[in-house]
Coordinates of N, CA and C in Angstrom, one line a residue:
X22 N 34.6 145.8 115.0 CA 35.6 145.1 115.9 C 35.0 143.8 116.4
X23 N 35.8 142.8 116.7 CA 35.3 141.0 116.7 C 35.8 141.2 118.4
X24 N 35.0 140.7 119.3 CA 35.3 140.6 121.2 C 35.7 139.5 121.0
X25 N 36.6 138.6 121.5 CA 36.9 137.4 121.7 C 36.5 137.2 122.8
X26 N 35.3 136.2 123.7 CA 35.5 136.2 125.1 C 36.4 135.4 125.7
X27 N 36.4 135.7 127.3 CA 37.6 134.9 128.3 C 37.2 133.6 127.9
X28 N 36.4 132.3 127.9 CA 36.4 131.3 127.9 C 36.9 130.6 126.6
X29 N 36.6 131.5 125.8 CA 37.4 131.0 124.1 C 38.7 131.0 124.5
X30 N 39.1 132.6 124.8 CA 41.0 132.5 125.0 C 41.3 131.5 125.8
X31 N 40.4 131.3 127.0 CA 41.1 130.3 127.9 C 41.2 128.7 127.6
X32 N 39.7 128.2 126.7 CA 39.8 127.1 126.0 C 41.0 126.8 124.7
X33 N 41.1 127.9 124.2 CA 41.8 128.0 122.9 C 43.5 127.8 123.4
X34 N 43.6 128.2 124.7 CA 45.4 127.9 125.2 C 45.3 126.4 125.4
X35 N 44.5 125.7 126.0 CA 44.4 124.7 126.0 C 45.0 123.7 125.2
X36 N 43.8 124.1 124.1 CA 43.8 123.1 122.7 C 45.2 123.5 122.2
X37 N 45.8 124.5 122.5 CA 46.8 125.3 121.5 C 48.3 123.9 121.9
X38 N 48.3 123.5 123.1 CA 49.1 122.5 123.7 C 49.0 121.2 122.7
X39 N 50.3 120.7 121.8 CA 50.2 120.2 120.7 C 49.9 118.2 121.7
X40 N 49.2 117.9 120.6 CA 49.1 116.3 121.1 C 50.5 115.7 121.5
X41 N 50.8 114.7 122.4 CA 52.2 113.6 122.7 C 52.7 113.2 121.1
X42 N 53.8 113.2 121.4 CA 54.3 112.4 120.1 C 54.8 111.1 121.0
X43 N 54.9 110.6 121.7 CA 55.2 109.6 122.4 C 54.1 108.6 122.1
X44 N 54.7 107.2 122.0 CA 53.9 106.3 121.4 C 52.5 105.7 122.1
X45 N 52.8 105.7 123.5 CA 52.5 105.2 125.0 C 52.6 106.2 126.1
X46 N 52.3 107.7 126.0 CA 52.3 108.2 127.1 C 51.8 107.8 128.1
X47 N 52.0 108.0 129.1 CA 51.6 108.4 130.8 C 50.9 109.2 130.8
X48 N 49.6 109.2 131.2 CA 48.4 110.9 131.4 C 48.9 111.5 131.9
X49 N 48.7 112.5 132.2 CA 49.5 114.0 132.8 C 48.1 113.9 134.1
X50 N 48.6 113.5 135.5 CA 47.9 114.0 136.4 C 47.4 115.4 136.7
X51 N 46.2 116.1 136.8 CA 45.8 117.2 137.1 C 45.2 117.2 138.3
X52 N 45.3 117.6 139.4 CA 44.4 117.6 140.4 C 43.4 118.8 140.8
X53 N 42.5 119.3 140.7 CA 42.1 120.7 140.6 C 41.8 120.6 142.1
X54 N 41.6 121.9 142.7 CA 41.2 121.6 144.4 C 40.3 123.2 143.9
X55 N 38.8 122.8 144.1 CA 37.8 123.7 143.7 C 36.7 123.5 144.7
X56 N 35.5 124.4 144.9 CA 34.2 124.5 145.4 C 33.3 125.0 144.9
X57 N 31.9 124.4 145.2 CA 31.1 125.3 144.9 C 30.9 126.6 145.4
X58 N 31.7 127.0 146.6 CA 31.0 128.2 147.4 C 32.1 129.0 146.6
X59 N 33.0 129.1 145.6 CA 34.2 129.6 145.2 C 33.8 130.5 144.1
X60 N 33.8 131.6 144.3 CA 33.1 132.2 142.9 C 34.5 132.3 141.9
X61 N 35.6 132.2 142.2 CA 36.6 132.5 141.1 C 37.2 130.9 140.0
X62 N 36.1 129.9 140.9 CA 36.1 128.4 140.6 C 35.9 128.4 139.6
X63 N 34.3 128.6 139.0 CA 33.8 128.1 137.6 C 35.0 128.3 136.4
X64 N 35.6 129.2 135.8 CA 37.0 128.9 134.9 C 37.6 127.5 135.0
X65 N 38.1 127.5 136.4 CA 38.9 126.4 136.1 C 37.8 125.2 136.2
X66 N 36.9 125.2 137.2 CA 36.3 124.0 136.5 C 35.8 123.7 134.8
X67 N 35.8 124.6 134.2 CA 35.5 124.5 132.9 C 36.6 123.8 132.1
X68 N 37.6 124.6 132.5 CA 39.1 124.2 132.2 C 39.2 122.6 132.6
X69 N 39.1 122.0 133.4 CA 39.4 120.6 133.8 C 38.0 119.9 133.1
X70 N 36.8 120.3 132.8 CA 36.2 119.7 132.0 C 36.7 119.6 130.4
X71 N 37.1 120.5 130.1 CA 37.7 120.1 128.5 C 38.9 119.1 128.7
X72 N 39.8 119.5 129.4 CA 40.6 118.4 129.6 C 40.3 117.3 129.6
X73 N 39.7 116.8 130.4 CA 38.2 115.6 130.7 C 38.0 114.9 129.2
X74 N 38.5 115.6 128.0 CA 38.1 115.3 126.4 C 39.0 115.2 126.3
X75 N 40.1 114.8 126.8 CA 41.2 114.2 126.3 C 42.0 112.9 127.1
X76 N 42.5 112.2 126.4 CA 43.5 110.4 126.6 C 44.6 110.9 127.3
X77 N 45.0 111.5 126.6 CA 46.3 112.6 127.4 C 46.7 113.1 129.1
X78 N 45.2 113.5 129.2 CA 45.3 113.8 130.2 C 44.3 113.2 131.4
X79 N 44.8 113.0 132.9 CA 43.7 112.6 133.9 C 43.6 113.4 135.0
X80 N 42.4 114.3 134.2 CA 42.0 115.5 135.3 C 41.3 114.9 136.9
X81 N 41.6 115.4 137.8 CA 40.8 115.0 138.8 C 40.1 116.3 139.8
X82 N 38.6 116.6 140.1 CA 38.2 117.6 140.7 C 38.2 117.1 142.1
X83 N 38.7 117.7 143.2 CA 39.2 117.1 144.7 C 38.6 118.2 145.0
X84 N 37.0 118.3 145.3 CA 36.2 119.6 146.5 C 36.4 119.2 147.9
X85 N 36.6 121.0 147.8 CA 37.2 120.6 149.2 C 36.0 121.4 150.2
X86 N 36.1 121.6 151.4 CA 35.2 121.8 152.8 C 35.0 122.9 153.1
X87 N 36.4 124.3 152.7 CA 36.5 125.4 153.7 C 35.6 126.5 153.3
X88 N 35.2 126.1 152.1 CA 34.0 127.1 151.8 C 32.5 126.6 152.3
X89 N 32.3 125.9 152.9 CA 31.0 125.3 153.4 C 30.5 126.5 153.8
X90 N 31.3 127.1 154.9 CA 30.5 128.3 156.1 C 30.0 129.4 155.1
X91 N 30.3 130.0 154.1 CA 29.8 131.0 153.2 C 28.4 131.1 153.4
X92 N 27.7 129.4 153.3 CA 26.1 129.4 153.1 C 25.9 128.2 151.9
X93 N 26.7 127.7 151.1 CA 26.3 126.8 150.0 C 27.1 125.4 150.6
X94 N 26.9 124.0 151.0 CA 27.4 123.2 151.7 C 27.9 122.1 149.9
X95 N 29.0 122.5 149.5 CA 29.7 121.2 148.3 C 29.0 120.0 148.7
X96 N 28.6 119.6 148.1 CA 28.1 117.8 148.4 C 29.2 117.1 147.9
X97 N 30.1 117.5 147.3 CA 31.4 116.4 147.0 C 32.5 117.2 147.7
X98 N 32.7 118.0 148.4 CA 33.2 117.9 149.3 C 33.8 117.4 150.2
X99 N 34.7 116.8 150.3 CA 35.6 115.9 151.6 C 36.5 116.7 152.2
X100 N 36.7 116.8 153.8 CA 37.9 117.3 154.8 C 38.9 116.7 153.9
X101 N 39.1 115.1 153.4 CA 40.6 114.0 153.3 C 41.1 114.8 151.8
X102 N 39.9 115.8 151.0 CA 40.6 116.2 150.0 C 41.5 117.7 150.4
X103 N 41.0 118.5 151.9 CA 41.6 119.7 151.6 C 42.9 118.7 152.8
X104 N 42.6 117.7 153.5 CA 43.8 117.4 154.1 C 45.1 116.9 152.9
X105 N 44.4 116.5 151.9 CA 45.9 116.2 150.8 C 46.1 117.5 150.2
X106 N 45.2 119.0 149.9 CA 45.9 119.8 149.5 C 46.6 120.7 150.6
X107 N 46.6 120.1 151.9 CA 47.6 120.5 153.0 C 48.1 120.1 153.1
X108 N 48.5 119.0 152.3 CA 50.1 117.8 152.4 C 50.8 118.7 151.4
X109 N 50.3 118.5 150.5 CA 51.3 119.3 149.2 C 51.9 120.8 149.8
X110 N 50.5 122.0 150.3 CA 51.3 122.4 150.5 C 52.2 122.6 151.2
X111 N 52.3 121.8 152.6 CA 53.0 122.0 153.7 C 54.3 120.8 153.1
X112 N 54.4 120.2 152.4 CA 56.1 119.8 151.9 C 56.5 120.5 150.9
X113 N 55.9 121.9 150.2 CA 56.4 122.7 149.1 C 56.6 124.2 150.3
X114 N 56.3 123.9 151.0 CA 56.8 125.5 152.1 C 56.1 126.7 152.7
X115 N 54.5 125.9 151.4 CA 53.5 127.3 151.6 C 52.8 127.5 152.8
X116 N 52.1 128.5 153.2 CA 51.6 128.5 154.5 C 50.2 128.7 154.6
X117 N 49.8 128.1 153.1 CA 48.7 129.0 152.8 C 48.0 128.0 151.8
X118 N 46.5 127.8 151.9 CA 45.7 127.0 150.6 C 44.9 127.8 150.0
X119 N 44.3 127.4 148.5 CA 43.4 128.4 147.9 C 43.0 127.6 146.8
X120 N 41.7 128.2 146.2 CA 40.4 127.6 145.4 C 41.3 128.8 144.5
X121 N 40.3 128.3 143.1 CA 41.3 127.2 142.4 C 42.7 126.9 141.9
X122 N 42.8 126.0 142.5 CA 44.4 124.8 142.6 C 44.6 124.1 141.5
X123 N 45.4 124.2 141.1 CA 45.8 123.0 140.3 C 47.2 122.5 140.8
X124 N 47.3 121.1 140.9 CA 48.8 120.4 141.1 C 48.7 119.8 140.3
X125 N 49.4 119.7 139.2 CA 50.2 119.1 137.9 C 51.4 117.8 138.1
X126 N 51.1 116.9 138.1 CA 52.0 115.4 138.6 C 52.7 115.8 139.5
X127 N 51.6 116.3 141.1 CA 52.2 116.1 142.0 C 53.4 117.1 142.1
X128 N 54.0 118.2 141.2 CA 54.9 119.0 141.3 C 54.3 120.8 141.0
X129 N 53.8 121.0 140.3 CA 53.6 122.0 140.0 C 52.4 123.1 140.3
X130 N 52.4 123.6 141.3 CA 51.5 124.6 141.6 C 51.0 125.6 140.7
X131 N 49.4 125.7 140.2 CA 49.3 126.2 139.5 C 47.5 126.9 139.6
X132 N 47.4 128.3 139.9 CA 46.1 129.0 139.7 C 45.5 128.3 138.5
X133 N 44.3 127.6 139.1 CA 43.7 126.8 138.0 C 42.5 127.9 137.2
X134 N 42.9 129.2 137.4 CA 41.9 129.5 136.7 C 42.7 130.7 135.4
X135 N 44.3 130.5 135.7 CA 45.4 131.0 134.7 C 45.3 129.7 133.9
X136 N 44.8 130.3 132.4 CA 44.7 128.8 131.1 C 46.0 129.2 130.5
X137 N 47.1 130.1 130.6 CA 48.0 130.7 129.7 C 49.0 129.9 130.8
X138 N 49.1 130.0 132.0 CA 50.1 129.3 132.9 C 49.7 127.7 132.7
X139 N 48.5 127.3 133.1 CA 48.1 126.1 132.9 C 48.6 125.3 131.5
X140 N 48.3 125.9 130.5 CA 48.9 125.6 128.9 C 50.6 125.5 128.8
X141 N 50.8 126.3 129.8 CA 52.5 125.9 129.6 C 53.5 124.9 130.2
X142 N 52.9 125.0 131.6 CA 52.7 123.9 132.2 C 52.5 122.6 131.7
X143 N 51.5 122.5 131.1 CA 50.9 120.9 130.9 C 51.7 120.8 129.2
X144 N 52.4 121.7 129.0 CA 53.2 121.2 127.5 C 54.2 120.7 128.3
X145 N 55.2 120.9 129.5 CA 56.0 120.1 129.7 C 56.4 118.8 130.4
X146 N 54.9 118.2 130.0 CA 54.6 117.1 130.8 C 53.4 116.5 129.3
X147 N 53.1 116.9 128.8 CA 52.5 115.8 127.8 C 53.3 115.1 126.7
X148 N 52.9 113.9 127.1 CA 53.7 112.9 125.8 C 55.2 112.3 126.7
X149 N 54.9 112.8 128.1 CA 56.2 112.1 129.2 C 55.9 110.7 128.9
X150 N 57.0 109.8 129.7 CA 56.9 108.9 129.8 C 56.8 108.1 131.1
X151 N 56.4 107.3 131.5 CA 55.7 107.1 132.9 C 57.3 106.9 133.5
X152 N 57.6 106.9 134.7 CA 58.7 106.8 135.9 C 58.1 105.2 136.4
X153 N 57.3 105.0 135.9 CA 57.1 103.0 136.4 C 56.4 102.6 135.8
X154 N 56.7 101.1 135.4 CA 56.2 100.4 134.6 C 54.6 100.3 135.2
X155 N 53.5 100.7 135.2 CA 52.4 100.2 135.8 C 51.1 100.0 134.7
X156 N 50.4 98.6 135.0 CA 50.0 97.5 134.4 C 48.5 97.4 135.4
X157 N 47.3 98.3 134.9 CA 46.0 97.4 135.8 C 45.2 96.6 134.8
X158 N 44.3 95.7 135.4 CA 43.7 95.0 134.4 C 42.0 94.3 135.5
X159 N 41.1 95.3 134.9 CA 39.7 94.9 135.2 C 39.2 93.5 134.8
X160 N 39.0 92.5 136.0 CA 38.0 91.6 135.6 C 37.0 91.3 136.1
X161 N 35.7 91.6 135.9 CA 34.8 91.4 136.6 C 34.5 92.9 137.9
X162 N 35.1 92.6 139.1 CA 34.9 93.5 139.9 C 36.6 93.6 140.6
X163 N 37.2 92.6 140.0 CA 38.6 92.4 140.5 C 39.5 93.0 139.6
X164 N 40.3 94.7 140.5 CA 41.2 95.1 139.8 C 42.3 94.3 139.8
X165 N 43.0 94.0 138.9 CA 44.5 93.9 139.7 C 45.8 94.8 139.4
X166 N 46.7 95.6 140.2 CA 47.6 95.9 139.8 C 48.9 95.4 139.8
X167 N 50.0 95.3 138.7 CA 51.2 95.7 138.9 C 52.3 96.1 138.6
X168 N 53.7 96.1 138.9 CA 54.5 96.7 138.6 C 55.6 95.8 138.8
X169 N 56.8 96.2 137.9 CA 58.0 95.1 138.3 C 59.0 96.2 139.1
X170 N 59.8 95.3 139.8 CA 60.8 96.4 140.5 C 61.2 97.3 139.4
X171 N 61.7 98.2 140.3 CA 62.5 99.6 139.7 C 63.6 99.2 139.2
X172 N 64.4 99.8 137.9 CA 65.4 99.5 137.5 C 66.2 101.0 137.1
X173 N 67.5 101.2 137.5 CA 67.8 100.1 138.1 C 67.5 100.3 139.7
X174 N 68.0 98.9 140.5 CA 67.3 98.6 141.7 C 67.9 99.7 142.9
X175 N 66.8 100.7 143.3 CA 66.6 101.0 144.3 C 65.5 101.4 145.2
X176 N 65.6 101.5 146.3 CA 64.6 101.6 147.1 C 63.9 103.4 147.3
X177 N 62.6 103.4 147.0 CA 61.7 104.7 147.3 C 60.8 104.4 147.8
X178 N 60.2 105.5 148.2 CA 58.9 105.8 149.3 C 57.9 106.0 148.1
X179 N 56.9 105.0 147.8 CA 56.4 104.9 146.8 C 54.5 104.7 147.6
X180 N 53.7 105.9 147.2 CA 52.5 105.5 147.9 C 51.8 104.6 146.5
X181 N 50.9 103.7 145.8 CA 50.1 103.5 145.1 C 48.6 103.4 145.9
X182 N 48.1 104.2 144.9 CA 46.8 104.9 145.3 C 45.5 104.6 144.3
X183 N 44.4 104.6 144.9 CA 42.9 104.3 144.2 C 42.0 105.5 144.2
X184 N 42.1 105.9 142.8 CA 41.2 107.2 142.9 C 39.6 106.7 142.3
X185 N 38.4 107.4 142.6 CA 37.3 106.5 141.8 C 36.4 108.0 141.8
X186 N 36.1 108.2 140.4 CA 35.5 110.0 140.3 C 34.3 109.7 139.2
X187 N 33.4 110.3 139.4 CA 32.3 110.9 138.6 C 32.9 111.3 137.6
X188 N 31.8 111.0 136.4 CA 32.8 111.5 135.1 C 32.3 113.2 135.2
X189 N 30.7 113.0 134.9 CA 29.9 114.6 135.2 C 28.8 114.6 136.0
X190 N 28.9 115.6 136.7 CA 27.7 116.3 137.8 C 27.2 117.6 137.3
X191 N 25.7 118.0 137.2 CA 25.6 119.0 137.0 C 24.8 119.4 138.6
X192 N 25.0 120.9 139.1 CA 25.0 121.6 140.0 C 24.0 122.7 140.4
X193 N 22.7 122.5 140.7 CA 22.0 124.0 140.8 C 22.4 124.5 142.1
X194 N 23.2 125.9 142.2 CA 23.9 126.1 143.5 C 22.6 126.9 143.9
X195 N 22.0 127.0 144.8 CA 21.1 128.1 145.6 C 21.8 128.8 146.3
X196 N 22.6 129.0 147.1 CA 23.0 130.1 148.1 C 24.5 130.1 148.0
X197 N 25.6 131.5 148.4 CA 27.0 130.9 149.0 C 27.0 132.4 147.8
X198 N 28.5 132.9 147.4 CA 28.8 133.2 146.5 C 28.2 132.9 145.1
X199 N 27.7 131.8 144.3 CA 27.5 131.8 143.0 C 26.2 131.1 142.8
X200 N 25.5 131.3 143.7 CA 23.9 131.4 144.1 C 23.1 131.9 142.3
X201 N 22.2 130.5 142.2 CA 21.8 130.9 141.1 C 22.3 130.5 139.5
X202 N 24.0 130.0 139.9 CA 24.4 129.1 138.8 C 23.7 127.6 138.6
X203 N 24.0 127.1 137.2 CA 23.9 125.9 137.2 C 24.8 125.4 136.9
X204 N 26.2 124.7 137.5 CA 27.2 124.4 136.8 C 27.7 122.9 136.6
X205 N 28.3 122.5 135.3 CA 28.9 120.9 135.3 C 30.0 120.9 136.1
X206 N 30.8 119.9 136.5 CA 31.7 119.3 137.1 C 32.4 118.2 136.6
X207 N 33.2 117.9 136.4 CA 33.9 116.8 135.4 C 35.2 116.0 136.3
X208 N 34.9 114.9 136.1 CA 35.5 113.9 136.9 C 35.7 113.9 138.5
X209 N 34.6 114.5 139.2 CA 34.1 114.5 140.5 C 35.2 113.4 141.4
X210 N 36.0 113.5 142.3 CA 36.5 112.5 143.1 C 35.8 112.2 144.1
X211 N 35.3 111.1 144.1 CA 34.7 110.2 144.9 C 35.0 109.5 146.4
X212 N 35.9 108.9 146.3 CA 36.9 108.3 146.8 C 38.2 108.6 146.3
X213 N 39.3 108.5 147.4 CA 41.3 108.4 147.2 C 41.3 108.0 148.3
X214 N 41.4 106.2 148.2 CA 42.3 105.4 148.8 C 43.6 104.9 148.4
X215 N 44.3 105.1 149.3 CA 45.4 104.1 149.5 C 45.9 102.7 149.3
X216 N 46.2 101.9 148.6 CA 46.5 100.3 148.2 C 47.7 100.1 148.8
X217 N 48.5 100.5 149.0 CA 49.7 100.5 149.7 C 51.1 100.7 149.7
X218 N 51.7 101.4 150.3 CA 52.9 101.4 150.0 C 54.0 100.7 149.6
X219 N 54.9 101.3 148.7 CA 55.8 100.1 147.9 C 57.2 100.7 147.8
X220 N 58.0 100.2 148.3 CA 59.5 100.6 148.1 C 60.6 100.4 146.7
X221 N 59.7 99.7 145.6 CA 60.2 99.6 144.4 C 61.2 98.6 144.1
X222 N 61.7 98.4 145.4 CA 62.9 96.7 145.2 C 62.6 95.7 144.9
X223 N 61.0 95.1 145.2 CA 60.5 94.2 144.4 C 59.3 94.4 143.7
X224 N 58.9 93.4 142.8 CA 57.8 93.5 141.9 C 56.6 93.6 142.6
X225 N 55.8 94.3 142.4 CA 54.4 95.0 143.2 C 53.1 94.2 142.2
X226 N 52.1 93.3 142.8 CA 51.1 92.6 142.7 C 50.1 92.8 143.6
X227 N 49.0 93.3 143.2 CA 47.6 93.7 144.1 C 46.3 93.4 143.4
X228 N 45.3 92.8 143.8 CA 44.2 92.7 143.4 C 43.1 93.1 144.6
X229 N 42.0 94.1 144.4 CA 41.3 94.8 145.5 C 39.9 95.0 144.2
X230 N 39.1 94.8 145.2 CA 37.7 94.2 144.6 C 37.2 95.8 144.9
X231 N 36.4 96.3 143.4 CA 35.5 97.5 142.9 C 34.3 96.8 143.6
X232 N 33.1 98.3 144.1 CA 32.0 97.6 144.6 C 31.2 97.9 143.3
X233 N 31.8 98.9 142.3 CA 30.5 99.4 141.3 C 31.2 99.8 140.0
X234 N 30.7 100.0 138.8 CA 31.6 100.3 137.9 C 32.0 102.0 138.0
X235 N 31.9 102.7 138.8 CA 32.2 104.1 138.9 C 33.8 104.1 138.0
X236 N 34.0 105.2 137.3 CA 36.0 105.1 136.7 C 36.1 105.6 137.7
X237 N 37.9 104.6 137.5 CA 38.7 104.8 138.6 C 40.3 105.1 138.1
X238 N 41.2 104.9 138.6 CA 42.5 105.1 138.6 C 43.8 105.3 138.7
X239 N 44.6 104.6 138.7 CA 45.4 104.2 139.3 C 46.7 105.0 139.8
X240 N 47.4 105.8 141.0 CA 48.3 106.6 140.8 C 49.8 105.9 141.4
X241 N 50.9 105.9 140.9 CA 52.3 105.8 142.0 C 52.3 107.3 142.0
X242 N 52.7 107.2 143.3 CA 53.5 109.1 143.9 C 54.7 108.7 144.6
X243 N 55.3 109.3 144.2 CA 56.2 109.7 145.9 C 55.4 109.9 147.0
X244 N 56.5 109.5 148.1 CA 55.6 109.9 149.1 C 56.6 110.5 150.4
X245 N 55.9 111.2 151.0 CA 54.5 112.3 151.0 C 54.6 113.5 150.2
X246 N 53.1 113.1 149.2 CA 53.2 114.1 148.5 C 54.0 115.0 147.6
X247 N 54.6 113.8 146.8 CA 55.5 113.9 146.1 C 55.2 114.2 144.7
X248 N 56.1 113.4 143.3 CA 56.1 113.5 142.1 C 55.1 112.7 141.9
X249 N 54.4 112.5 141.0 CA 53.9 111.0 140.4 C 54.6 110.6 139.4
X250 N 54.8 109.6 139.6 CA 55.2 108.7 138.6 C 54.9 108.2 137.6
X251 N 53.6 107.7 137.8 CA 52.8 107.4 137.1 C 51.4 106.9 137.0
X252 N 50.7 106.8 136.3 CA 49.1 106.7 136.1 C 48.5 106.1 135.3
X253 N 46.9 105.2 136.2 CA 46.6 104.4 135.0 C 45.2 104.5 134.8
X254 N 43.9 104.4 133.6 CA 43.0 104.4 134.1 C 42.5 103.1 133.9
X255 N 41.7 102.2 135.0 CA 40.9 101.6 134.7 C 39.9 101.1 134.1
X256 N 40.4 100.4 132.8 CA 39.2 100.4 131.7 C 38.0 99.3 132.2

């Protein structure tokens, strides 16, 4: 008899998600909301590292703080990341947060460590087409972004945002729950700033100076905590 293990099946739903046939997709935003102190973490961080191998898609890992007290303190940990997965969920109704998260363009709540939900999910969003025209262009240290009004013309609550993530981290955890791992981390969030908000009536033009070549990324969302629209990465 042949064992298949969980990380094959889980890898293997993945890959099973057929490539865009769209000429010019839009990445499929992933947001994972994970920790080190999280023992039911590692899956999905594995999961958002394969992703990580693909054009398709722009995974982002957002650690978050509330597992600090267990005993293992996240060094990429930020409060501002478990405050945005308290935006989401407090405009979706829930009363409640949890490791591992996945939010899928800003709409879809998803146990990031289900690869059979995850896989079905992200088939109805690969090969989309972006909701706005958006255009960055690296020179030097100067991003610039833009976008032309919305057509046709109306007005939305449009945040555009600056993500800048670690591509990989690897992790010797000593203490907490998974005390004794050594784990990778794939696309580490660094920074999520804000560039400004834009109501979509007129054409949107921004240039904001990079201090380092860290990748970065460009997102429209709704706002608060809305759909994305669209995404770009900074080559």
């Amino acid at each position: 008899m042949r064992f298949i293990s969980l990380p094959t099946l889980f890898f293997a739903s993945l890959c099973a998600v057929s490539q865009p046939l769209a000429a010019d997709p839009s990445p499929v935003v992933v947001e994972l909301y994970t920790s080190q102190g999280c023992s039911s973490c590692p899956p999905a961080d594995a999961l958002l590292q394969r992703m990580a191998q693909r054009d398709d898609i722009l995974p982002l890992a957002y650690h978050v703080d509330y597992w600090d007290y267990i005993g293992w303190t996240d060094q990429f940990a930020d409060p501002d990341h478990t405050d945005r997965q308290r935006g989401y969920a407090h405009v979706a109704g829930r009363n409640m947060i949890y490791t591992p998260q996945m939010i899928i363009m800003g709409q879809e709540d998803v146990v990031g460590a289900d690869a059979m939900q995850v896989a079905e999910v992200m088939e109805r969003y690969l090969g989309h087409a972006a909701k706005v025209d958006i255009a960055v262009r690296l020179s030097g240290t100067e991003l610039s972004v833009s976008m032309p009004a919305l057509q046709p013309q109306r007005a939305e609550a449009l945040r555009v945002q600056l993500v800048r993530y670690m591509p990989l981290r690897r992790v010797a955890i000593k203490r907490g729950e998974l005390a004794g791992h050594t784990l990778d981390y794939a696309n580490v969030v660094a920074s999520h700033e804000v560039l400004s908000d834009w109501d979509g009536t007129t054409p949107f033009d921004m240039t904001v100076t990079l201090p380092d070549d860290m990748p970065a990324a460009v997102l429209v969302q709704e706002w608060p905590y809305g759909a994305v629209l669209a995404a770009a990465r900074v080559n």
